[in-house]
Tab-separated table of C-alpha atoms and ligand atoms in Angstrom:
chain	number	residue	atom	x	y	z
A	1	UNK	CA	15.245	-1.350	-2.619
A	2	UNK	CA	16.525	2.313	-2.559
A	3	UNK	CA	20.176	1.829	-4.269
A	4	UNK	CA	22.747	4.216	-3.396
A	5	UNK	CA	25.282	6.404	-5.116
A	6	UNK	CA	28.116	4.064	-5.631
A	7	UNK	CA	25.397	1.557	-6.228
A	8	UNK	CA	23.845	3.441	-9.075
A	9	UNK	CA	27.365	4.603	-10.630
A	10	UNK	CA	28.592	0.754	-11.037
A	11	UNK	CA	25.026	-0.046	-12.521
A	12	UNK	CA	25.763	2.538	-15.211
A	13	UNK	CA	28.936	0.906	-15.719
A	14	UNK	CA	27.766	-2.429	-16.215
A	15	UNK	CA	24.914	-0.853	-18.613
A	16	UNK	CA	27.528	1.027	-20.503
A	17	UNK	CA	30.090	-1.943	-20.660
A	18	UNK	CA	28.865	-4.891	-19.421
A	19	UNK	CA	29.814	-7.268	-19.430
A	20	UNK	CA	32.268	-6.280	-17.964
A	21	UNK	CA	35.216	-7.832	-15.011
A	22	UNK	CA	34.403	-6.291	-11.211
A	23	UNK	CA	38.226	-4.967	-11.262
A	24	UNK	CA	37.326	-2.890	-14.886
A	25	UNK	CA	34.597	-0.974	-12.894
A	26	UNK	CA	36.526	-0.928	-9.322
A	27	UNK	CA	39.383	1.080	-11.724
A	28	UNK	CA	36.663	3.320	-13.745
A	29	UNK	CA	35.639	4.458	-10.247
A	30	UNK	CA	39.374	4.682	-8.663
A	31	UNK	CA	38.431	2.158	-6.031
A	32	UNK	CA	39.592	-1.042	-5.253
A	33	UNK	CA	37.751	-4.192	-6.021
A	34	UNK	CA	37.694	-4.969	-2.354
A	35	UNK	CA	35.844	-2.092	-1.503
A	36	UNK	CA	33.340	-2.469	-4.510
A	37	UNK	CA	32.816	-6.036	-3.425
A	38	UNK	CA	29.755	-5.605	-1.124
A	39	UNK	CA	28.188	-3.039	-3.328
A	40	UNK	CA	28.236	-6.106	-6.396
A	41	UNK	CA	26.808	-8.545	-3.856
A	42	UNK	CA	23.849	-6.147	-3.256
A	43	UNK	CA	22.961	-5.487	-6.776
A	44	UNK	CA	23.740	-9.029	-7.586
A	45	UNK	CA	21.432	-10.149	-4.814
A	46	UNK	CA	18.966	-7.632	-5.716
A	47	UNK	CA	19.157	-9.165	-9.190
A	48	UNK	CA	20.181	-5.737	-11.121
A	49	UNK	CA	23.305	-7.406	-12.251
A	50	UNK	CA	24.026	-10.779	-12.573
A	51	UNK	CA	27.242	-12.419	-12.667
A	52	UNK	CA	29.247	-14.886	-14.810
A	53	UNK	CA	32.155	-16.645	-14.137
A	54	UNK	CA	35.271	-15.674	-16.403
A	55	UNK	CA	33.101	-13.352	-18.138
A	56	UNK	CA	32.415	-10.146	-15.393
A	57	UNK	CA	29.123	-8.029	-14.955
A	58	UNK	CA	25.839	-8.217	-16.770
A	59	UNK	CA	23.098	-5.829	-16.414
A	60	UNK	CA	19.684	-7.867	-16.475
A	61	UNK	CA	17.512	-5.278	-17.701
A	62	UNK	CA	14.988	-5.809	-14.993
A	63	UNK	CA	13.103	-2.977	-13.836
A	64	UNK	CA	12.820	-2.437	-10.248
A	65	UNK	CA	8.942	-3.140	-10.415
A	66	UNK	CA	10.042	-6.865	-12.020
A	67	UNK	CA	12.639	-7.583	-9.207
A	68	UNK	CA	9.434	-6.228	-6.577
A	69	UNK	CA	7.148	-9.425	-8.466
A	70	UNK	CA	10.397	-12.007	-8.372
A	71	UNK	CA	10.771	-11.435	-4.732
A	72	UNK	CA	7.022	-11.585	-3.689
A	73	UNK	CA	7.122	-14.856	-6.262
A	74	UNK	CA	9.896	-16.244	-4.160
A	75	UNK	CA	8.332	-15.352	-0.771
A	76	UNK	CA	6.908	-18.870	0.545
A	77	UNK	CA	4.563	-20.582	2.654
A	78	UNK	CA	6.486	-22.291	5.528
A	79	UNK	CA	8.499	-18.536	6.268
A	80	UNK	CA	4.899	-17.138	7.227
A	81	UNK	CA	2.977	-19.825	8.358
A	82	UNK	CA	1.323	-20.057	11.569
A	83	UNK	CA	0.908	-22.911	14.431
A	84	UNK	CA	-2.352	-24.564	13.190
A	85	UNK	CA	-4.969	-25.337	15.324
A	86	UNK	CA	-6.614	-28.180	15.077
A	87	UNK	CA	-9.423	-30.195	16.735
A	88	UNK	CA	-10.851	-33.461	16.754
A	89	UNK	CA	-14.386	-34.464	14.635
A	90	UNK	CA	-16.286	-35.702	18.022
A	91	UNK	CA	-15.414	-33.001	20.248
A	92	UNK	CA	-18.687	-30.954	20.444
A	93	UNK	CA	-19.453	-27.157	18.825
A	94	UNK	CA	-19.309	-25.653	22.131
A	95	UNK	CA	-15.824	-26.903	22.964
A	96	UNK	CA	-15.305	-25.555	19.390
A	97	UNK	CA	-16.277	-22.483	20.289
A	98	UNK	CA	-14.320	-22.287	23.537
A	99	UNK	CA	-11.100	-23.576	21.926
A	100	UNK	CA	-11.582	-20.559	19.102
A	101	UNK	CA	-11.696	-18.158	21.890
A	102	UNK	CA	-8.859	-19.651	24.041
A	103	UNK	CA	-6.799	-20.547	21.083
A	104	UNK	CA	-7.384	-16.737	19.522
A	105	UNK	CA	-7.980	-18.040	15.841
A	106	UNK	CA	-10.626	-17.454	13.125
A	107	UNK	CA	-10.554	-21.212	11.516
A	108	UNK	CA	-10.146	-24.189	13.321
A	109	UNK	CA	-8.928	-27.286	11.460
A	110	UNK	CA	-10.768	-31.046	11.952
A	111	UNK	CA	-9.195	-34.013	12.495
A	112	UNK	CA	-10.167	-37.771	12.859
A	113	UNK	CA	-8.505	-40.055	15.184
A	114	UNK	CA	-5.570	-41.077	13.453
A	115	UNK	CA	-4.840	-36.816	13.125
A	116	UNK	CA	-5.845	-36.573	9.573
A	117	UNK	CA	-7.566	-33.456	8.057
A	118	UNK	CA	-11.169	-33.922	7.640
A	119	UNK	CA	-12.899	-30.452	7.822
A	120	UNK	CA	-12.655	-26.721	8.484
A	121	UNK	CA	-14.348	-24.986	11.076
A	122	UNK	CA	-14.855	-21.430	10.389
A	123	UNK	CA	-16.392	-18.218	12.707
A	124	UNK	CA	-19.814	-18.351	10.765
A	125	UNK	CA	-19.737	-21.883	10.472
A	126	UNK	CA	-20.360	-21.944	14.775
A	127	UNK	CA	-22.190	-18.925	14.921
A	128	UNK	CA	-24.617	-20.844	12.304
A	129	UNK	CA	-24.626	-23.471	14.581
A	130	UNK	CA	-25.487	-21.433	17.439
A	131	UNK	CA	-28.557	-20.211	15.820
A	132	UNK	CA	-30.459	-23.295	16.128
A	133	UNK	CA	-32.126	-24.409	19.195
A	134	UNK	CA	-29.676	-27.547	19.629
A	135	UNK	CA	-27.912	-28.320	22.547
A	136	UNK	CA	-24.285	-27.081	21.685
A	137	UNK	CA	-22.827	-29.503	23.678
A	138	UNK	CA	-24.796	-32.808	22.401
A	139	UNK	CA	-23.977	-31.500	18.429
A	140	UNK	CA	-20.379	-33.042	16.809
A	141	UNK	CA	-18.204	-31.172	15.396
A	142	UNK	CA	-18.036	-32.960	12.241
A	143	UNK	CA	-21.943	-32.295	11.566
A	144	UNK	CA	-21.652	-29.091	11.015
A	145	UNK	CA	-17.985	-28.477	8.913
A	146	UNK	CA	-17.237	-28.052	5.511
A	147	UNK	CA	-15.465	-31.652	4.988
A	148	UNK	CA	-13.027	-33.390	2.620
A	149	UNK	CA	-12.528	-33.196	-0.160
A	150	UNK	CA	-13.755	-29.743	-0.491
A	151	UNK	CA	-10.796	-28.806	1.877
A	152	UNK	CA	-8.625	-25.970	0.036
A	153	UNK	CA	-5.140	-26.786	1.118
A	154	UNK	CA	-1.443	-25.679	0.435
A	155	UNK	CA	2.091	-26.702	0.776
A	156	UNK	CA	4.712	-25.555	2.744
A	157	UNK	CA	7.044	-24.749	-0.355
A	158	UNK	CA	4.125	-23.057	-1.794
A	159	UNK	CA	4.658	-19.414	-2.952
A	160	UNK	CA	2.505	-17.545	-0.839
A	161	UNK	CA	1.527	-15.556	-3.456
A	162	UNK	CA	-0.534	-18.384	-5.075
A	163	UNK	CA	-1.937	-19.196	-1.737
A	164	UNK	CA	-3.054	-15.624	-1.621
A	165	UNK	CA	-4.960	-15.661	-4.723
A	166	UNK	CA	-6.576	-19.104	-3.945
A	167	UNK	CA	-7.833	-17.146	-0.647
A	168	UNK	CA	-9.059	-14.488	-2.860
A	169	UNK	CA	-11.062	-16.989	-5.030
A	170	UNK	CA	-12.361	-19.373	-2.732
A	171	UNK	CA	-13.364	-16.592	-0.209
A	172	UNK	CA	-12.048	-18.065	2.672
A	173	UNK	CA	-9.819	-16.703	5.503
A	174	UNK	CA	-7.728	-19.601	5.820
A	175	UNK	CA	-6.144	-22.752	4.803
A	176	UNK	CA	-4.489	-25.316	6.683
A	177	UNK	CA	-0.717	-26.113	5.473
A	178	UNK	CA	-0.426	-30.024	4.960
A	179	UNK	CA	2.299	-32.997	4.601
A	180	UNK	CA	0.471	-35.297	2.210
A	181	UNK	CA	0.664	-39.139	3.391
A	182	UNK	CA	-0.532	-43.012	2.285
A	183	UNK	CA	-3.364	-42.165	4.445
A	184	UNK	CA	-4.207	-38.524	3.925
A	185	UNK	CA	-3.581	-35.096	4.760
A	186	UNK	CA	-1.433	-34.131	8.340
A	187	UNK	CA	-2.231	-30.361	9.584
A	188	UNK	CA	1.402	-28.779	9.750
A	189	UNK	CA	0.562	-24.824	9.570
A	190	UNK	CA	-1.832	-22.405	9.232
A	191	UNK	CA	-2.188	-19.875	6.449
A	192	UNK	CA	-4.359	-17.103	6.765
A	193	UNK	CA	-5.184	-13.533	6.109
A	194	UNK	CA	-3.300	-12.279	8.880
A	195	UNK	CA	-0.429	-13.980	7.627
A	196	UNK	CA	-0.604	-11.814	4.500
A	197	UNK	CA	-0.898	-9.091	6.041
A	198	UNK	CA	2.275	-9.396	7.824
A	199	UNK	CA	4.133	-10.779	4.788
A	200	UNK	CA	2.785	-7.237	3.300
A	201	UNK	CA	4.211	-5.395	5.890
A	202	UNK	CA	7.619	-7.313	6.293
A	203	UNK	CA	7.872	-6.769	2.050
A	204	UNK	CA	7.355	-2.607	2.823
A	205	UNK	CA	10.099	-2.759	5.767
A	206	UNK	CA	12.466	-4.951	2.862
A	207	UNK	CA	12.578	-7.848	5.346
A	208	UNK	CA	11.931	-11.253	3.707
B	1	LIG	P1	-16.186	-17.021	7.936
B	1	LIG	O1	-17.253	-18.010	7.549
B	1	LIG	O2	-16.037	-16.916	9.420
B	1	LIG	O3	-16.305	-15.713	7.249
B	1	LIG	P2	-14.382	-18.186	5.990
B	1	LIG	O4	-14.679	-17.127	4.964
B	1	LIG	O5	-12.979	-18.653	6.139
B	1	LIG	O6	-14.805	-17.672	7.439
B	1	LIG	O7	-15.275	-19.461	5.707
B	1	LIG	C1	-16.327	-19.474	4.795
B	1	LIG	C2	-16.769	-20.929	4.588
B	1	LIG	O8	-15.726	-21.630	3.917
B	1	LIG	C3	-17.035	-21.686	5.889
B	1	LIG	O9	-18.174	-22.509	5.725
B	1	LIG	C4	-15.775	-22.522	6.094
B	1	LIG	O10	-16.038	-23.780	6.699
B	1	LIG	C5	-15.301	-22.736	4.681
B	1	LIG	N1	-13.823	-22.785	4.623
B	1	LIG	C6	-12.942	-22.096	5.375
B	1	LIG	N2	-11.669	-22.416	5.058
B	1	LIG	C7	-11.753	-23.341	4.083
B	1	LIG	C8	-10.796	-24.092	3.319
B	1	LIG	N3	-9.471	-23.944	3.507
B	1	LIG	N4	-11.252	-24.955	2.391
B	1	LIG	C9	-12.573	-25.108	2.179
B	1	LIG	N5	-13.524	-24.447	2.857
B	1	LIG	C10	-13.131	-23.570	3.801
């Protein structure tokens, strides 16, 4: 966050006095506190300065980098999650294939009857399929997935940060956002690389 003038006078204030009362620094810079009020909320929000009841103005010491990492760690799951896309185990690898295309996703999440996760479908994993000299139509879905419970999945109040990583390491494009239940896992969102990309983008235009 580019601070400006006014904004960097009242954080050498704080640094020089703090803690100090928002009227001390409204009368060190002439102004009144009313007009300094929504310059404090910034750098309060920002995390600059924090502020204590009765007390005033403290300067947290925080380097812009550190407030960068505290607002990626606060970015979460459910504010960049997708609409997941999920199938059913019997339907066959061609319809797999034709949903991926229709649908316009990389990963296709499996479910059994009762709508509970039980495998991922990824690109490779059909193209693999489609390699052999089966009948794409005759072949299950659920033959040919990577199953439970070697399903990565995450949370919606997951930092997306962590999910990121967990991407990184498991080599995958995608994992399917989940409500955990008596019976197992329901598909809520979709988390994938594209989604990070975005949540990269939206950081650079300071919009999260
Ligand atoms: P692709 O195979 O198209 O490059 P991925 O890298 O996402 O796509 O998938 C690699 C392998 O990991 C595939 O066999 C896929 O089934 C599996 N996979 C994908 N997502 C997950 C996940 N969330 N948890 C476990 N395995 C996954």
């Amino acid at each position: 966050m580019e601070l400006n003038k006014r904004q960097e006078q009242i954080l050498q204030i704080v640094k020089d006095y703090g803690p100090i009362t928002g009227e001390s620094i409204a009368e060190k810079l002439n102004l009144t506190r009313a007009t300094l009020r929504p310059d404090l909320a910034i750098l309060t929000m920002a995390g600059y300065l924090e502020a204590r009841p009765r007390v005033g103005y403290f300067y947290t010491g925080k380097t812009g980098t550190q407030l960068f990492a505290d607002k990626i760690k606060k970015m979460k799951v459910e504010d960049y999650q997708s609409i997941p896309v999920v199938v059913n185990e019997n339907v066959s690898v061609y319809d797999a294939i034709v949903t991926m295309f229709l649908e316009d996703v990389g990963t296709l999440f499996v479910v059994d009857d009762e709508s509970l996760l039980v495998g991922v479908l990824s690109r490779k994993d059909l193209l693999r399929a489609s390699l052999g000299k089966q009948e794409l139509t005759a072949i299950p879905v659920n033959i040919i997935m990577t199953r439970m419970p070697n399903i990565a999945v995450c949370y919606k109040d997951d930092p997306l940060i962590d999910v990121a990583e967990r991407l990184i390491e498991k080599q995958i494009d995608a994992m399917p956002v989940v409500r955990k239940t008596e019976k197992g896992y329901e598909v809520t969102g979709r988390i994938t690389k594209t989604n990070m990309t975005k949540a990269f983008v939206s950081l650079a235009k300071d919009d999260v």
